[in-house]
Coordinates of C-alpha atoms (C1' of nucleotides) in Angstrom, one line a residue:
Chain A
X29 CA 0.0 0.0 0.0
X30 CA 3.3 2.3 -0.4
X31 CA 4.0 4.8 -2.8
X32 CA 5.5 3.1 -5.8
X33 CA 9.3 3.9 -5.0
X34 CA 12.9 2.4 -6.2
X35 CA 13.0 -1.2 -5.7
X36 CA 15.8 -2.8 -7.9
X37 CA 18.6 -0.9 -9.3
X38 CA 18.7 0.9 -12.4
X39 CA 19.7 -1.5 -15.8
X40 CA 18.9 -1.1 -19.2
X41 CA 16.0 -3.5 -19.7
X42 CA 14.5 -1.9 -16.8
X43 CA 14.4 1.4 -18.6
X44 CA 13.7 0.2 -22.2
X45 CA 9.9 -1.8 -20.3
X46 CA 9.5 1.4 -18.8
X47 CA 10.0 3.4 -22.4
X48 CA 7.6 1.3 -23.7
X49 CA 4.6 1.7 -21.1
X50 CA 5.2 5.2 -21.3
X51 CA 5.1 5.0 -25.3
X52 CA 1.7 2.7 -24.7
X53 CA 0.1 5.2 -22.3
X54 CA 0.5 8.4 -23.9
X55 CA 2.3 8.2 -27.3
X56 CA 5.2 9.3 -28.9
X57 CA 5.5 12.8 -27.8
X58 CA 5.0 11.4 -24.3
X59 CA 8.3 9.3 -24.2
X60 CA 10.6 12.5 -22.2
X61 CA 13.1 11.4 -20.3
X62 CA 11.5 13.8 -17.3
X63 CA 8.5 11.9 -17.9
X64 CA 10.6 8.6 -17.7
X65 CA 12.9 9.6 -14.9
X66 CA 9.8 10.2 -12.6
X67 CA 8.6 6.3 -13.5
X68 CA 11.7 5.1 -12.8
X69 CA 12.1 7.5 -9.6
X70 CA 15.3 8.3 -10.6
X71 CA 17.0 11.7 -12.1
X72 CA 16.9 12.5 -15.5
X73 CA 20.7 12.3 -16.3
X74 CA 20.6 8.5 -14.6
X75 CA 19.3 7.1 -17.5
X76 CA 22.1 8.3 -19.5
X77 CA 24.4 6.1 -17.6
X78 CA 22.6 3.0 -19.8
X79 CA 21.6 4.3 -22.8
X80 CA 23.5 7.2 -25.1
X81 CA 20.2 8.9 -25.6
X82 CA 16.9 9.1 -26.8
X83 CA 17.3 7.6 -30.8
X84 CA 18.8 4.8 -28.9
X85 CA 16.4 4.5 -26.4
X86 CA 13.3 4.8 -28.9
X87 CA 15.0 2.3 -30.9
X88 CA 15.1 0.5 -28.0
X89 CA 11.6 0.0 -27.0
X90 CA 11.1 -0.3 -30.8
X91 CA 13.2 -3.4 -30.8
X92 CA 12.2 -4.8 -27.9
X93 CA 8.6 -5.2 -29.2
X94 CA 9.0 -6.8 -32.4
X95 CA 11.6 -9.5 -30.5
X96 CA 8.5 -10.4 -28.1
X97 CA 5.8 -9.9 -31.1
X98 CA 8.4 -12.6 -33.5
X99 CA 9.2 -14.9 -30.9
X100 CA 5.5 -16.0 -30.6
X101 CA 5.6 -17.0 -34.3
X102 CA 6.0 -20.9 -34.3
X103 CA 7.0 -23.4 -37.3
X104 CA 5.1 -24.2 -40.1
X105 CA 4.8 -24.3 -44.1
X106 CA 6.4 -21.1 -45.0
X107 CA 3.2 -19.8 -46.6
X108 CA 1.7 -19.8 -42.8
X109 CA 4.9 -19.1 -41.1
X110 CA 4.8 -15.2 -43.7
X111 CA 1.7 -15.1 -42.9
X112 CA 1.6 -15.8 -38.8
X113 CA 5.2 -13.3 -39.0
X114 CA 3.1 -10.5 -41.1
X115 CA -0.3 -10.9 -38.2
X116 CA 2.2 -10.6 -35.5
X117 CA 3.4 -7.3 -36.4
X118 CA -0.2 -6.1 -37.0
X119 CA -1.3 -7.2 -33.4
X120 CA 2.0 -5.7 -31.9
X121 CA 1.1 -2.5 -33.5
X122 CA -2.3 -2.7 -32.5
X123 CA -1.3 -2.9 -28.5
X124 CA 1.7 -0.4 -29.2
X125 CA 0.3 2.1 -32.2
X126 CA 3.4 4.3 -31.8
X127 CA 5.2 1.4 -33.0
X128 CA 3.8 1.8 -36.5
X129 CA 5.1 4.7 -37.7
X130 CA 8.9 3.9 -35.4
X131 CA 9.1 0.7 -37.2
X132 CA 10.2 2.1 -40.9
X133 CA 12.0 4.8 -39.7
X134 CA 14.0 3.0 -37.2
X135 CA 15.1 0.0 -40.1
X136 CA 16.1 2.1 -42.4
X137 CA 18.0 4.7 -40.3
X138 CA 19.9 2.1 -38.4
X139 CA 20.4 -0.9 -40.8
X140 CA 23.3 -2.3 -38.2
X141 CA 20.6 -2.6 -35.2
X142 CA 19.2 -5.5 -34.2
X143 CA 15.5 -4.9 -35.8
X144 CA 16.6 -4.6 -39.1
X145 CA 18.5 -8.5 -39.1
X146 CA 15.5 -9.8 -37.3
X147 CA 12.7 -9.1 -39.0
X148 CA 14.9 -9.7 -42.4
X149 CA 15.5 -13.1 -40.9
X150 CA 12.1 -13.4 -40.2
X151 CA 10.9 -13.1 -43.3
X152 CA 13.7 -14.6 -45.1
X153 CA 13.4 -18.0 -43.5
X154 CA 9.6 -18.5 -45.3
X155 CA 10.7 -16.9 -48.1
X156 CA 13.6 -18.9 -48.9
X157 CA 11.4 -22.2 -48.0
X158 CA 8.7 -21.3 -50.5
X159 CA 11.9 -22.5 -52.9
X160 CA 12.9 -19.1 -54.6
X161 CA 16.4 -19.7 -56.2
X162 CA 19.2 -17.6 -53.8
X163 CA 20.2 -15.2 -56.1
X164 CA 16.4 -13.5 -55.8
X165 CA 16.7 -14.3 -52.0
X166 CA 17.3 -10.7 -50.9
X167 CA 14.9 -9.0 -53.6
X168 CA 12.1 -10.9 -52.5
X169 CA 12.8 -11.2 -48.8
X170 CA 12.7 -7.1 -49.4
X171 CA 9.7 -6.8 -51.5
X172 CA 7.9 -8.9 -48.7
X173 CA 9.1 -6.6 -45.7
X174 CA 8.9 -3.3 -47.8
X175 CA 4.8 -4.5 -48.2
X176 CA 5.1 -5.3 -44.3
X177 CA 6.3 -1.9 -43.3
X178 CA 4.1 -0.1 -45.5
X179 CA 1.0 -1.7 -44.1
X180 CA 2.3 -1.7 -40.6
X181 CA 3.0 2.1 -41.1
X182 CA -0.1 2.9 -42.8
X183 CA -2.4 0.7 -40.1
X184 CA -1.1 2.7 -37.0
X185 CA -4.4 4.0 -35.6
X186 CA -3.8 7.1 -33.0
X187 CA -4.8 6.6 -30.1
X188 CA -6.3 4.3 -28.0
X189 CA -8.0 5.5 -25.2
X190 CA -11.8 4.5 -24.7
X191 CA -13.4 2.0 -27.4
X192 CA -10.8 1.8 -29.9
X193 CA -13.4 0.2 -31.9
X194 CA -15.4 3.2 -32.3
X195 CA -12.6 5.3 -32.6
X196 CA -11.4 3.4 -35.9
X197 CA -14.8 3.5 -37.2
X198 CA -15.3 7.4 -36.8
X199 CA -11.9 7.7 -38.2
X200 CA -12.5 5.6 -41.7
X201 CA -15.5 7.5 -41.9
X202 CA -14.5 10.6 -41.4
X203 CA -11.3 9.9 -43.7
X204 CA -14.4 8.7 -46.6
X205 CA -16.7 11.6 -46.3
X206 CA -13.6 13.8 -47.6
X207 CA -12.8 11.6 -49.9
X208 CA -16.5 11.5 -51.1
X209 CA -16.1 15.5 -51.6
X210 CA -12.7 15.8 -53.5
X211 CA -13.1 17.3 -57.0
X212 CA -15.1 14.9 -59.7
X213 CA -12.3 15.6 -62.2
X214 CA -9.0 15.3 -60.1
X215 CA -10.3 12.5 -57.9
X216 CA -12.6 10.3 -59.9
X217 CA -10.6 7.2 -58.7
X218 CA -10.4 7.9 -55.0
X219 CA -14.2 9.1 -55.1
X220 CA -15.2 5.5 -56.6
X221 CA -13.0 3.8 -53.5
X222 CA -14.3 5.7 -50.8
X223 CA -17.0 3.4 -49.8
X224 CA -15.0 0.6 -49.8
X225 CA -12.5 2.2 -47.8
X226 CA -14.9 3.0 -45.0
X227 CA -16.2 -0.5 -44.9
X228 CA -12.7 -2.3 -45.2
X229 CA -11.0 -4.8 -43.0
X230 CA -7.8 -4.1 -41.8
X231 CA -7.0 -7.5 -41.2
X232 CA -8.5 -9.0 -44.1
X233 CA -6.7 -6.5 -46.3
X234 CA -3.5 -7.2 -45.0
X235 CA -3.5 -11.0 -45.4
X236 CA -4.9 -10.3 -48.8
X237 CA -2.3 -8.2 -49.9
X238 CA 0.6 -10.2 -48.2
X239 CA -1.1 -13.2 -50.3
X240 CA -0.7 -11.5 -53.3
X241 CA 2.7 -10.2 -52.9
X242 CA 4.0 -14.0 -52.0
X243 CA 1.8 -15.5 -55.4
X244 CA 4.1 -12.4 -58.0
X245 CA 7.2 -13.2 -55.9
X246 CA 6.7 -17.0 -57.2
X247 CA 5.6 -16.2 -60.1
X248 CA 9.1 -14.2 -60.8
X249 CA 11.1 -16.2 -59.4
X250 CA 9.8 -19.5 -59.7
X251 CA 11.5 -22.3 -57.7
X252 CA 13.5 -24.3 -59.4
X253 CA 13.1 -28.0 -60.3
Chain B
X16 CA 24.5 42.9 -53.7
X17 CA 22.5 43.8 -51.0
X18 CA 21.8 41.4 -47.5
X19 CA 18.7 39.6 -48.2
X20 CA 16.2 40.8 -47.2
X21 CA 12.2 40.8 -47.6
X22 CA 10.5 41.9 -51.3
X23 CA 7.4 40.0 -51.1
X24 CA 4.6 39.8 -48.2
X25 CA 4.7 36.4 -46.5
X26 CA 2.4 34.1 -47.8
X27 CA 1.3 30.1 -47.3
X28 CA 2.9 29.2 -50.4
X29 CA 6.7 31.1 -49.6
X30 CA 6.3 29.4 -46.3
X31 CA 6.2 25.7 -47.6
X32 CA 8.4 26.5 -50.1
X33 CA 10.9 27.8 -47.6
X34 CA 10.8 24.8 -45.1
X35 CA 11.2 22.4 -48.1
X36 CA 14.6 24.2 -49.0
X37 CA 15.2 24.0 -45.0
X38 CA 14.6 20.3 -44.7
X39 CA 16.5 19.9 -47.7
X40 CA 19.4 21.4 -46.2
X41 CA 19.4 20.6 -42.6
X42 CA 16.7 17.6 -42.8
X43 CA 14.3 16.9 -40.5
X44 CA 16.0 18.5 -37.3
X45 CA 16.9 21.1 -38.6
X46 CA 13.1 22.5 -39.5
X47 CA 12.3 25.0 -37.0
X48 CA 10.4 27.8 -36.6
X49 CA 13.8 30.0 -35.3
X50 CA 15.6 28.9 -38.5
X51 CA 12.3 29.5 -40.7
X52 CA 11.9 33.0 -39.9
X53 CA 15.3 33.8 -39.9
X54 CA 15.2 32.2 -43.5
X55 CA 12.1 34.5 -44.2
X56 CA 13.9 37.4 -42.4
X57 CA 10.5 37.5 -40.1
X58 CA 9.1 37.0 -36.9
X59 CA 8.9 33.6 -35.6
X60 CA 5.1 34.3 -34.5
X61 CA 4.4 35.7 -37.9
X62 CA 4.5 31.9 -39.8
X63 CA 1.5 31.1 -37.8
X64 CA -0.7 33.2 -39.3
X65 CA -0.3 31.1 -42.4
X66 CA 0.1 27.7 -40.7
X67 CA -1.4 26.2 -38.0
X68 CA 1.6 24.3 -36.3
X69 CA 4.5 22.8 -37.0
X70 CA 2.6 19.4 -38.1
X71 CA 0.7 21.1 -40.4
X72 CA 3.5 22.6 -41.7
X73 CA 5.5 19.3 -42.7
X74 CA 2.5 17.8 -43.9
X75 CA 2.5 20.9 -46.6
X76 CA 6.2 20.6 -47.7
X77 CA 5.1 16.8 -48.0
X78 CA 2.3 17.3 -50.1
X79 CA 4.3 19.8 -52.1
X80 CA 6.8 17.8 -52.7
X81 CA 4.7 14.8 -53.8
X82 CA 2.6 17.0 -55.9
X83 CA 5.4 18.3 -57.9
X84 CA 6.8 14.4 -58.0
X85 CA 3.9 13.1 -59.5
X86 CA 2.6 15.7 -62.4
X87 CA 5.8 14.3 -64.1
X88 CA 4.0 11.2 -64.6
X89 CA 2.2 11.2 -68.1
X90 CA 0.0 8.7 -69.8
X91 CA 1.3 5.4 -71.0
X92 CA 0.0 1.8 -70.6
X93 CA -1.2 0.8 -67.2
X94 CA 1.9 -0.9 -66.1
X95 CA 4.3 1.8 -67.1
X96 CA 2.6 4.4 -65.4
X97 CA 2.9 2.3 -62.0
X98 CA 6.4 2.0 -62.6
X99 CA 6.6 5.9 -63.5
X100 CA 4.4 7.0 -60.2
X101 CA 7.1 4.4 -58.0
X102 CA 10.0 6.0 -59.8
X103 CA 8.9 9.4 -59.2
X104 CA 8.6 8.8 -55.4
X105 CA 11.7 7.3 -55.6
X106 CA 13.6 10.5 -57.4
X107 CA 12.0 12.6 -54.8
X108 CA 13.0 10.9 -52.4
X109 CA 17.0 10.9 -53.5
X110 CA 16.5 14.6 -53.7
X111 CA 14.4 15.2 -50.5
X112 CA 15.7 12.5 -48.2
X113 CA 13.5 13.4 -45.3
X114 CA 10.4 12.6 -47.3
X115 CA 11.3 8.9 -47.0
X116 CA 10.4 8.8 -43.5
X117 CA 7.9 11.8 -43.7
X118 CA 5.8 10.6 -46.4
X119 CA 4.3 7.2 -44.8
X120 CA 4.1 8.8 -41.0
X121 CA 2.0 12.1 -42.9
X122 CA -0.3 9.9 -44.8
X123 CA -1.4 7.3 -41.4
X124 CA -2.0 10.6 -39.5
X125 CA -3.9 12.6 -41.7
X126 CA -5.8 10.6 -44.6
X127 CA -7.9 13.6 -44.5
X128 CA -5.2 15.1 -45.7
X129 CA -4.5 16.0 -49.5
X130 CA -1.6 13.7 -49.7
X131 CA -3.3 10.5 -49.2
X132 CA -5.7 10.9 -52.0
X133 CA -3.3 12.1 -54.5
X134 CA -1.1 9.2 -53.9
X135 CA -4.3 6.9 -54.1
X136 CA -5.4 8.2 -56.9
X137 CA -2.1 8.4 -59.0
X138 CA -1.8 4.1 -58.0
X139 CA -5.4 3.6 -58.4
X140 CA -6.5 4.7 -62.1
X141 CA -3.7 2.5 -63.3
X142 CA -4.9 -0.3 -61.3
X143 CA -8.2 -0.8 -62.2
X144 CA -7.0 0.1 -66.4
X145 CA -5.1 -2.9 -65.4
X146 CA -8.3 -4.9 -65.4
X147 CA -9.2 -5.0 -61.7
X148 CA -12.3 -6.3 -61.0
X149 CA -14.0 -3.0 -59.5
X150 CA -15.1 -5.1 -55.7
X151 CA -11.0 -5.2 -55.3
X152 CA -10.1 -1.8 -56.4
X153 CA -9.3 -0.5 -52.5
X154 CA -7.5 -4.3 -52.3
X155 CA -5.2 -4.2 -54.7
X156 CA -4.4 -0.5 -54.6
X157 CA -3.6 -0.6 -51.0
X158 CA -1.2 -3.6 -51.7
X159 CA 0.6 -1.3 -54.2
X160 CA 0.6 1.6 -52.2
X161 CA 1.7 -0.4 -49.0
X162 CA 4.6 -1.5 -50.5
X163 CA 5.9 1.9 -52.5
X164 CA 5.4 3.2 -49.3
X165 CA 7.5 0.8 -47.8
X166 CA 10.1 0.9 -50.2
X167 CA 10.0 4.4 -49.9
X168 CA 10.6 4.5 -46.3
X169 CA 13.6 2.2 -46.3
X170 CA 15.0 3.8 -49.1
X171 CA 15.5 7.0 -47.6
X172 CA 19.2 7.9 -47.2
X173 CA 20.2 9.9 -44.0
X174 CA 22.7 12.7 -45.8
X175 CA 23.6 13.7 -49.0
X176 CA 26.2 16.2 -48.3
X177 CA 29.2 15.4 -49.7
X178 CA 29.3 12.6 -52.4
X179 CA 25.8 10.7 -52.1
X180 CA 27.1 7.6 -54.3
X181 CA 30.0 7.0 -51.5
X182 CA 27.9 8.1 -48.7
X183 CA 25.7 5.2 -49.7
X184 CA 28.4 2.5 -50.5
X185 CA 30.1 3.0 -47.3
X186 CA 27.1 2.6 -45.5
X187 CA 25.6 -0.1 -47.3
X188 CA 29.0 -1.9 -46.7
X189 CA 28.7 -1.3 -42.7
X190 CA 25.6 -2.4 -42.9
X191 CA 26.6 -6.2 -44.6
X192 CA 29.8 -6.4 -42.6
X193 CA 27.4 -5.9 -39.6
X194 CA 25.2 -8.7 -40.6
X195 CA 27.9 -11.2 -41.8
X196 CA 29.7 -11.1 -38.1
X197 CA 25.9 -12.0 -36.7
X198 CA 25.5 -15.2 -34.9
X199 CA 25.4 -18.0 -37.5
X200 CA 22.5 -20.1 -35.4
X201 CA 20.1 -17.2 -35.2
X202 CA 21.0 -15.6 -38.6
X203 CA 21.5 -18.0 -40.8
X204 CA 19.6 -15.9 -43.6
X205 CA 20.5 -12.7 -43.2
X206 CA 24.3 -13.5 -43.2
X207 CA 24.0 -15.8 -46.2
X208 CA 22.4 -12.7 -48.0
X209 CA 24.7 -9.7 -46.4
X210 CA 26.8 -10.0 -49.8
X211 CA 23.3 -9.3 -51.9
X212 CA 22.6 -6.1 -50.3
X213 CA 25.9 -4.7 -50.5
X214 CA 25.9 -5.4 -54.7
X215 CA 21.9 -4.5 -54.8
X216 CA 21.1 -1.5 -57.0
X217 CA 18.0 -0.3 -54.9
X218 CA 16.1 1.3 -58.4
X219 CA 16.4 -2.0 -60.0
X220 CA 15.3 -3.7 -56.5
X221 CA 12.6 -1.5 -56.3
X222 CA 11.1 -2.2 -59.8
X223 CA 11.8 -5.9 -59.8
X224 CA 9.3 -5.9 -56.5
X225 CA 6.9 -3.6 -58.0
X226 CA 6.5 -5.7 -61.2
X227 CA 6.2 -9.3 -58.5
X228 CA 3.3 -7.2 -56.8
X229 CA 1.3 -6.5 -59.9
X230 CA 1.5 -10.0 -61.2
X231 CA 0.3 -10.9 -57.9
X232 CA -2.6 -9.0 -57.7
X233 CA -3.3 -9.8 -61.4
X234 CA -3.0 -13.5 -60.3
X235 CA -5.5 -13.1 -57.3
X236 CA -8.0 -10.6 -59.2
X237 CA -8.0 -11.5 -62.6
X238 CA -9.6 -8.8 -65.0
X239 CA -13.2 -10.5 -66.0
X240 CA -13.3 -11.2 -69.8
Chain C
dA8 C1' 30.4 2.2 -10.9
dC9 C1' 26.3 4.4 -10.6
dC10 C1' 23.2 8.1 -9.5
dT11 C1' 21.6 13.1 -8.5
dG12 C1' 19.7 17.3 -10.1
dA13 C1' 20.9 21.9 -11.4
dA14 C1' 22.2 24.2 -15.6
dC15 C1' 22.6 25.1 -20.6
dA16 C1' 21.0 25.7 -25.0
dC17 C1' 17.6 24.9 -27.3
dC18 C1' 12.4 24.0 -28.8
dG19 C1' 6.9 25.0 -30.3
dT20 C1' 3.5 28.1 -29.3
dT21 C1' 1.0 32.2 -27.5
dC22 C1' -0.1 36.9 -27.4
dA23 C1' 0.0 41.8 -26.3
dA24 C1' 1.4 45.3 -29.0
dG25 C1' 2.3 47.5 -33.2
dT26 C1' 1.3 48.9 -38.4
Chain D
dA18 C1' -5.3 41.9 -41.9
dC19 C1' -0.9 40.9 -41.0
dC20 C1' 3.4 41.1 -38.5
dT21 C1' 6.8 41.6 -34.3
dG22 C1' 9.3 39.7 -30.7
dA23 C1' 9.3 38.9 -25.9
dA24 C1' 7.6 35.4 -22.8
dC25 C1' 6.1 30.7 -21.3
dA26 C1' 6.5 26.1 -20.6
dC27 C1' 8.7 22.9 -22.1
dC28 C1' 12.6 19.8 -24.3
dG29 C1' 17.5 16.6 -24.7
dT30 C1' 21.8 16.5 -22.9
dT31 C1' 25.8 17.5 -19.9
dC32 C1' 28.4 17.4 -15.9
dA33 C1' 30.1 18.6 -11.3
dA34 C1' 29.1 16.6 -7.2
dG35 C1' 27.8 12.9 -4.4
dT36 C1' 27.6 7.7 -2.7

DNA sequence: ACCTGAACACCGTTCAAGT
DNA sequence: ACCTGAACACCGTTCAAGT
């Protein structure tokens, strides 16, 4: 029935579970290292003593997720195994939305970090099992994850406080009635779509598209006999 | 030979224009409203008039950009005007690195916004001239968009001061001699393929994946006859 | 070795006051 | 209507000083 106060020392994993409850509860321009200090009853400079600063810290929390989110993914015929790899990342990103829009920008500017290897491995495995010849391995191992990042970038909803649920659907509808009033001329396309944009499954879509990416990947590269 | 100094009234349009040359010289940290108005030789207040915040402020230089990017793209047969829209993003993007990480984060938070529907549009006519049956239009133009977005994103270099073409090799090169010394139990894939992506031309990458996600979509929707 | 917390050099944004 | 620039409430990061 105390005050939350210091308990265990100070470590690096400590921090980075902290990072990400802070990133969970109030979003990316919540993660301050005041904010995080006061969490961690520490001072703000303390945390600097395990991580260089906050790029490395985001990245991080960043990391940390998509480990956990991958390391649920089990074996299977590579087909499931993209697709179990591909759902994972959508569920992580629905309980951490921040994580959507951190995920690209974190791979690309630090290739040498450990996200980048792992999901490429991830990926990679399946893809290489569907029987693509190696010398397509890394162009289709990075057509998959560039079609992964995308969606997982795109599918970051904002917040998620109260019903998400309702949230997501006032969203999608508001998002369609603009659409619905863009010009005739300029827009005919996206005027046509908006309905089926409003109704849309995420989900659905996703697995979809990831379906559809892994039948041209095959039929480009088809494995050899 | 005068200092420069202020000729025209300020205006949304000199604004956007300005951060854009900013962002393009300092990137994405360096975009503040100090620098802006110093740039504008104005009052840091005065740029709010025109713009509501800094958010709405990058999501203009986006747009602008993207907008510029994509009247380039002229009319041709389905397939090459997908591969001219993905070609333009990717120029823009080797001129305005920033927009690499910018452009997917802009059009998850704001779809409202006039950047998602331009970009939707531009993918979507020649999608369904591909022959799309109309119930998969949102489908299949997500999937393309998902990925170029994706691309897009990981494509994005950090500088380009200096040489951009050794910038890139050296880093590219860190990046696969980072992945080869991983450990060979866990990474098995990604150290087989380090020697790939050093030698991988990312255009050629880009457009190999673009053409396996059309097929695929044309393999899951076929046009009716 | 690890932590404290004040201090520094910045930010985005607001707003009274000017023209 | 549009602009000025000081002021406010923050930041990330550093670093002398403590234990």
């Amino acid at each position: 029935m105390t005050r939350a106060r210091r308990s265990d020392a100070l470590s690096r994993e400590r921090i980075v579970e902290a990072a990400v409850e802070l990133l969970d509860a109030t979003g990316e321009a919540g993660l301050t290292f005041r904010a995080l200090s006061e969490r961690l009853s520490t001072g703000a400079g303390a945390i600097y003593w395990h991580v260089a600063n906050k790029d490395e810290l985001r990245g991080a929390a960043t990391d940390a997720v998509v480990a956990s989110a991958l390391a649920g993914v089990g074996a299977a015929a590579p087909r499931e195994v993209l697709r179990a790899v591909g759902l994972a990342l959508f569920d992580a990103i629905d309980e951490h939305p921040w994580l959507g829009t951190q995920l690209g920008a974190q791979m690309s500017r630090t290739p040498q970090g450990p996200t980048t290897p792992r999901l490429l491995e991830a990926i990679g495995r399946p893809v290489s099992a569907l029987g693509v010849p190696e010398a397509a391995w890394f162009t289709a191992t990075s057509t998959v994850m560039y079609y992964v990042l995308g969606a997982a970038g795109q599918n970051a909803v904002n917040g998620r406080a109260g019903s998400a649920e309702l949230d997501r659907t006032a969203f999608l509808d508001a998002a369609a009635t603009a659409w619905e009033e863009l010009d005739a001329d300029d827009y005919p396309f996206v005027r046509r779509v908006a309905a089926q944009m409003r109704d849309h499954d995420d989900q659905r879509q996703f697995v979809d598209g990831l379906d559809a990416v892994i039948a041209g990947i095959l039929a480009l590269h088809p494995p050899g006999r």
